[in-house]
Coordinates of C-alpha atoms and ligand atoms in Angstrom, one line a residue:
X46 CA 0.0 0.0 0.0
X47 CA 2.8 2.4 0.7
X48 CA 3.3 3.5 -2.9
X49 CA -0.3 4.0 -3.6
X50 CA -1.1 7.6 -4.7
X51 CA -4.8 7.6 -5.2
X52 CA -7.2 5.0 -4.0
X53 CA -10.9 4.2 -3.8
X54 CA -11.6 2.1 -0.7
X55 CA -14.8 0.2 -0.7
X56 CA -16.5 3.0 -2.6
X57 CA -20.3 2.8 -3.0
X58 CA -22.3 5.3 -5.0
X59 CA -25.9 5.7 -6.0
X60 CA -27.7 8.2 -8.3
X61 CA -31.3 8.8 -6.9
X62 CA -31.2 5.5 -5.0
X63 CA -29.9 3.5 -8.0
X64 CA -26.7 1.8 -7.0
X65 CA -24.0 2.6 -9.5
X66 CA -20.8 1.6 -7.7
X67 CA -20.7 -1.2 -5.2
X68 CA -17.8 -1.6 -2.8
X69 CA -15.2 -0.7 -5.4
X70 CA -11.5 -0.9 -4.5
X71 CA -8.9 0.7 -6.7
X72 CA -5.4 1.5 -5.7
X73 CA -3.4 3.5 -8.3
X74 CA 0.3 3.0 -7.6
X75 CA 2.7 5.8 -8.4
X76 CA 3.9 5.5 -12.0
X77 CA 1.2 3.0 -13.1
X78 CA -0.6 3.0 -16.4
X79 CA -4.0 1.4 -15.9
X80 CA -7.1 1.1 -18.1
X81 CA -10.6 0.9 -16.8
X82 CA -12.9 -1.3 -19.0
X83 CA -16.6 -2.1 -18.8
X84 CA -19.8 -1.9 -20.9
X85 CA -21.7 1.3 -21.2
X86 CA -23.4 2.2 -17.9
X87 CA -21.0 0.0 -15.8
X88 CA -19.9 3.0 -13.7
X89 CA -16.6 4.0 -15.3
X90 CA -17.2 7.8 -15.6
X91 CA -18.8 7.8 -12.1
X92 CA -15.7 6.2 -10.7
X93 CA -13.4 8.8 -12.3
X94 CA -15.6 11.6 -10.9
X95 CA -15.4 10.1 -7.4
X96 CA -11.6 9.8 -7.7
X97 CA -11.4 13.5 -8.4
X98 CA -13.8 14.5 -5.7
X99 CA -16.4 15.8 -8.1
X100 CA -18.8 13.3 -6.6
X101 CA -18.6 12.2 -3.0
X102 CA -18.9 8.5 -2.3
X103 CA -22.0 7.4 -0.3
X104 CA -19.8 4.9 1.6
X105 CA -16.1 4.1 1.6
X106 CA -13.5 6.7 1.0
X107 CA -11.1 8.2 -1.6
X108 CA -7.6 8.7 -0.3
X109 CA -4.6 10.6 -1.6
X110 CA -1.3 9.3 -0.3
X111 CA -3.2 7.9 2.7
X112 CA -4.9 11.2 3.5
X113 CA -8.6 11.6 2.8
X114 CA -9.2 13.3 -0.5
X115 CA -12.2 15.1 1.1
X116 CA -9.8 16.9 3.4
X117 CA -8.3 18.7 0.4
X118 CA -9.9 21.7 -1.3
X119 CA -10.6 21.9 -5.0
X120 CA -7.4 23.7 -5.8
X121 CA -5.3 21.3 -3.8
X122 CA -7.0 18.4 -5.6
X123 CA -6.5 20.0 -9.0
X124 CA -2.7 20.4 -8.4
X125 CA -2.5 16.6 -7.8
X126 CA -5.2 15.1 -10.1
X127 CA -6.3 16.2 -13.6
X128 CA -9.4 14.8 -15.3
X129 CA -9.8 14.9 -19.0
X130 CA -13.5 14.4 -19.4
X131 CA -15.1 12.6 -22.4
X132 CA -16.5 15.8 -23.7
X133 CA -15.4 19.2 -22.6
X134 CA -17.3 22.3 -23.5
X135 CA -14.5 24.6 -24.3
X136 CA -15.1 28.1 -25.6
X137 CA -14.4 27.5 -29.3
X138 CA -13.2 31.1 -30.0
X139 CA -10.4 30.7 -27.4
X140 CA -7.0 30.1 -28.7
X141 CA -5.2 26.9 -27.9
X142 CA -2.8 28.8 -25.6
X143 CA -5.7 30.5 -23.7
X144 CA -7.3 27.1 -23.1
X145 CA -4.0 25.6 -21.9
X146 CA -3.6 28.6 -19.5
X147 CA -7.0 27.6 -18.0
X148 CA -5.2 24.6 -16.6
X149 CA -3.0 26.9 -14.5
X150 CA -6.0 28.2 -12.6
X151 CA -5.4 26.1 -9.5
X152 CA -1.8 27.4 -9.3
X153 CA -2.4 31.2 -9.9
X154 CA -3.0 33.5 -6.9
X155 CA -5.1 36.5 -7.7
X156 CA -2.7 38.8 -5.8
X157 CA 0.4 37.5 -7.3
X158 CA -0.6 37.0 -11.0
X159 CA 1.2 34.8 -13.4
X160 CA 4.8 33.8 -12.7
X161 CA 7.6 32.5 -14.8
X162 CA 6.9 29.1 -13.4
X163 CA 3.3 29.3 -14.8
X164 CA 4.6 30.4 -18.2
X165 CA 7.1 27.5 -18.2
X166 CA 4.4 25.0 -17.2
X167 CA 2.2 26.2 -20.2
X168 CA 5.1 26.0 -22.6
X169 CA 6.0 22.5 -21.4
X170 CA 2.4 21.3 -21.7
X171 CA 2.2 22.7 -25.3
X172 CA 5.6 21.1 -26.2
X173 CA 4.8 17.7 -24.7
X174 CA 1.5 17.4 -26.5
X175 CA 2.9 18.7 -29.8
X176 CA 0.5 21.6 -29.8
X177 CA 2.9 24.5 -29.7
X178 CA 2.7 24.9 -33.5
X179 CA -0.9 25.8 -33.4
X180 CA -1.0 27.6 -30.0
X181 CA -2.4 30.8 -31.5
X182 CA -5.2 29.1 -33.5
X183 CA -8.8 29.0 -32.3
X184 CA -9.8 25.7 -30.6
X185 CA -12.9 25.5 -32.8
X186 CA -10.8 25.3 -36.0
X187 CA -8.9 22.2 -34.9
X188 CA -9.5 18.5 -35.8
X189 CA -10.7 16.0 -33.2
X190 CA -7.2 14.6 -32.6
X191 CA -5.7 18.1 -32.2
X192 CA -8.5 19.1 -29.8
X193 CA -7.9 16.0 -27.7
X194 CA -4.1 16.9 -27.5
X195 CA -5.0 20.5 -26.4
X196 CA -7.3 19.2 -23.7
X197 CA -4.5 16.9 -22.5
X198 CA -2.2 19.9 -22.6
X199 CA -4.6 21.8 -20.4
X200 CA -4.6 19.0 -17.9
X201 CA -0.8 18.9 -18.0
X202 CA -0.6 22.6 -17.3
X203 CA -2.1 21.7 -13.9
X204 CA 1.1 19.7 -13.3
X205 CA -0.8 16.8 -11.8
X206 CA 0.8 13.6 -10.5
X207 CA -2.2 11.6 -11.6
X208 CA -3.9 12.0 -15.0
X209 CA -7.4 10.5 -15.4
X210 CA -8.8 10.2 -18.9
X211 CA -12.4 9.4 -19.8
X212 CA -12.5 7.5 -23.1
X213 CA -9.7 9.6 -24.6
X214 CA -9.8 7.8 -28.0
X215 CA -13.5 7.1 -28.5
X216 CA -14.3 9.8 -31.1
X217 CA -11.0 9.6 -33.0
X218 CA -10.0 7.8 -36.2
X219 CA -7.4 5.0 -35.8
X220 CA -4.2 7.0 -36.5
X221 CA -5.3 9.6 -33.9
X222 CA -6.2 6.9 -31.4
X223 CA -2.7 5.6 -31.7
X224 CA -1.3 9.1 -31.5
X225 CA -3.1 9.9 -28.3
X226 CA -2.2 6.6 -26.7
X227 CA 1.5 7.0 -27.7
X228 CA 1.3 10.4 -26.0
X229 CA -0.3 9.0 -22.9
X230 CA 2.3 6.2 -22.7
X231 CA 5.2 8.7 -23.2
X232 CA 3.8 10.9 -20.3
X233 CA 3.7 7.8 -18.2
X234 CA 7.1 6.4 -19.1
X235 CA 9.1 9.6 -19.5
X236 CA 7.4 12.1 -17.2
X237 CA 6.4 9.6 -14.5
X238 CA 2.7 10.5 -14.7
X239 CA 0.4 8.0 -13.1
X240 CA -2.5 7.3 -15.5
X241 CA -5.9 5.8 -15.3
X242 CA -8.0 5.9 -18.5
X243 CA -11.4 4.4 -19.3
X244 CA -11.3 2.6 -22.6
X245 CA -13.8 1.0 -25.0
X246 CA -11.4 -0.6 -27.4
X247 CA -10.2 -3.7 -25.6
X248 CA -7.4 -4.3 -28.1
X249 CA -6.0 -0.8 -27.8
X250 CA -6.3 -1.1 -24.0
X251 CA -4.3 -4.4 -24.1
X252 CA -1.7 -2.9 -26.4
X253 CA -1.0 0.3 -24.4
X254 CA -1.8 -0.3 -20.8
X255 CA 0.1 -2.4 -18.2
X256 CA -2.8 -3.3 -16.1
X257 CA -6.6 -3.5 -16.7
X258 CA -9.5 -3.2 -14.4
X259 CA -12.8 -4.7 -15.6
X260 CA -16.1 -3.2 -14.2
X261 CA -19.5 -4.7 -14.6
X262 CA -22.7 -3.2 -13.0
X263 CA -20.6 -1.1 -10.6
X264 CA -18.5 -4.0 -9.4
X265 CA -14.9 -4.9 -10.2
X266 CA -14.9 -8.4 -11.7
X267 CA -11.3 -8.7 -12.8
X268 CA -8.0 -6.9 -12.5
X269 CA -4.4 -7.7 -13.6
X270 CA -2.3 -7.8 -16.8
X271 CA -4.1 -7.7 -20.1
X272 CA -3.8 -11.4 -20.6
X273 CA -5.1 -12.1 -17.1
X274 CA -8.2 -9.9 -17.6
X275 CA -9.1 -10.4 -21.2
X276 CA -10.0 -14.1 -21.1
X277 CA -12.8 -15.3 -23.5
X278 CA -15.0 -16.3 -20.5
X279 CA -14.5 -12.9 -18.8
X280 CA -15.1 -10.9 -22.0
X281 CA -18.3 -13.0 -22.7
X282 CA -19.6 -12.6 -19.2
X283 CA -19.0 -8.9 -19.0
X284 CA -19.7 -7.7 -22.5
X285 CA -22.1 -10.5 -23.6
X286 CA -20.0 -10.9 -26.8
X287 CA -18.6 -14.0 -28.3
X288 CA -14.9 -13.6 -28.8
X289 CA -11.8 -15.5 -29.6
X290 CA -8.7 -14.4 -27.7
X291 CA -5.6 -14.7 -29.9
X292 CA -2.2 -13.3 -29.4
X293 CA -1.2 -10.0 -31.0
X294 CA 0.8 -10.8 -34.1
X295 CA 3.8 -8.8 -33.1
X296 CA 3.6 -8.8 -29.3
X297 CA 3.5 -12.3 -27.7
X298 CA 2.5 -10.9 -24.3
X299 CA -0.5 -9.0 -25.6
X300 CA -3.9 -10.6 -26.1
X301 CA -5.8 -9.8 -29.2
X302 CA -9.6 -10.0 -29.2
X303 CA -11.4 -11.3 -32.3
X304 CA -15.1 -10.7 -32.3
X305 CA -17.3 -13.5 -33.5
X306 CA -20.8 -13.0 -35.0
X307 CA -23.7 -13.8 -32.7
X308 CA -25.3 -16.4 -35.0
Ligands
ADP166 P1 -20.0 4.4 -17.9 O1 -19.1 5.5 -17.9 O2 -19.4 3.1 -17.6 O3 -20.8 4.3 -19.2 P2 -21.5 5.9 -16.0 O4 -20.7 6.0 -14.8 O5 -21.7 7.0 -16.9 O6 -21.1 4.6 -16.8 O7 -23.0 5.5 -15.5 C1 -23.3 4.4 -14.6 C2 -24.8 4.4 -14.3 O8 -25.2 5.6 -13.7 C3 -25.6 4.3 -15.6 O9 -26.7 3.5 -15.3 C4 -26.1 5.7 -15.8 O10 -27.3 5.8 -16.5 C5 -26.2 6.3 -14.4 N1 -25.9 7.7 -14.3 C6 -24.8 8.3 -14.8 N2 -24.8 9.6 -14.5 C7 -26.0 9.9 -14.0 C8 -26.6 11.1 -13.5 N3 -26.0 12.3 -13.5 N4 -27.8 10.9 -12.9 C9 -28.4 9.7 -12.8 N5 -27.9 8.6 -13.2 C10 -26.7 8.6 -13.8
MG167 MG1 -18.6 6.9 -19.4

């Protein structure tokens, strides 16, 4: 437990009496790269919101470094954890640089104004995400893949230790899916960022993430390496889909799911 940064401990949550998460335990270790999988409505987004303190658990607790997350105020949380939501309503007329600056909000004090450190954090976020080249363009003019990189840049400007991403690749075409996951992996491997991302594409999750957590109806049903979690039985039970689990043609340790028709 000692190297756990962010944890949900026996977290239960309900919307209007409808139980959405049931005794969920997640411990994100420092430096880990984890994908959260599960069918639509299984509670993935709700869990991310609870892990950032946006929603309070009904029972159980969220901890940061063994301290209760609820003891931290919003700015303190935002300096530790950044959430990239599935859809973010960003002012389209803002330039990329202005949007990335929004990520500095939890660090800027009204009486002190922007510092050289803030400017360096913005420049670094732009550079890491490859968005410097279009920093002065309006967000609304960008492609889906470019927008996703800008929103990740905004999250990086917060200088978090943990990055939570909600379906970061769902609306992107395949080359941009790869581009975003390569970026996420680089941030994990080279910048030491701890990452938890919800994913729909099981094969991309297996290819890019070290560990997977499988959620069904608000309960964790499996966790471990991709080959431990993505067994045919487990995929069938959780997603109700018939699959073959092969091995990735170029990566012997990575399972590759082949969908079978229902008939
Ligand atoms: P996922 O991200 O895995 O698709 P969600 O966490 O969004 O799942 O949703 C889990 C369950 O909670 C679903 O049944 C969904 O309909 C319900 N739910 C999500 N958000 C709300 C909300 N704001 N109010 C009421 N029910 C909600
Ligand atoms: Mg969701």
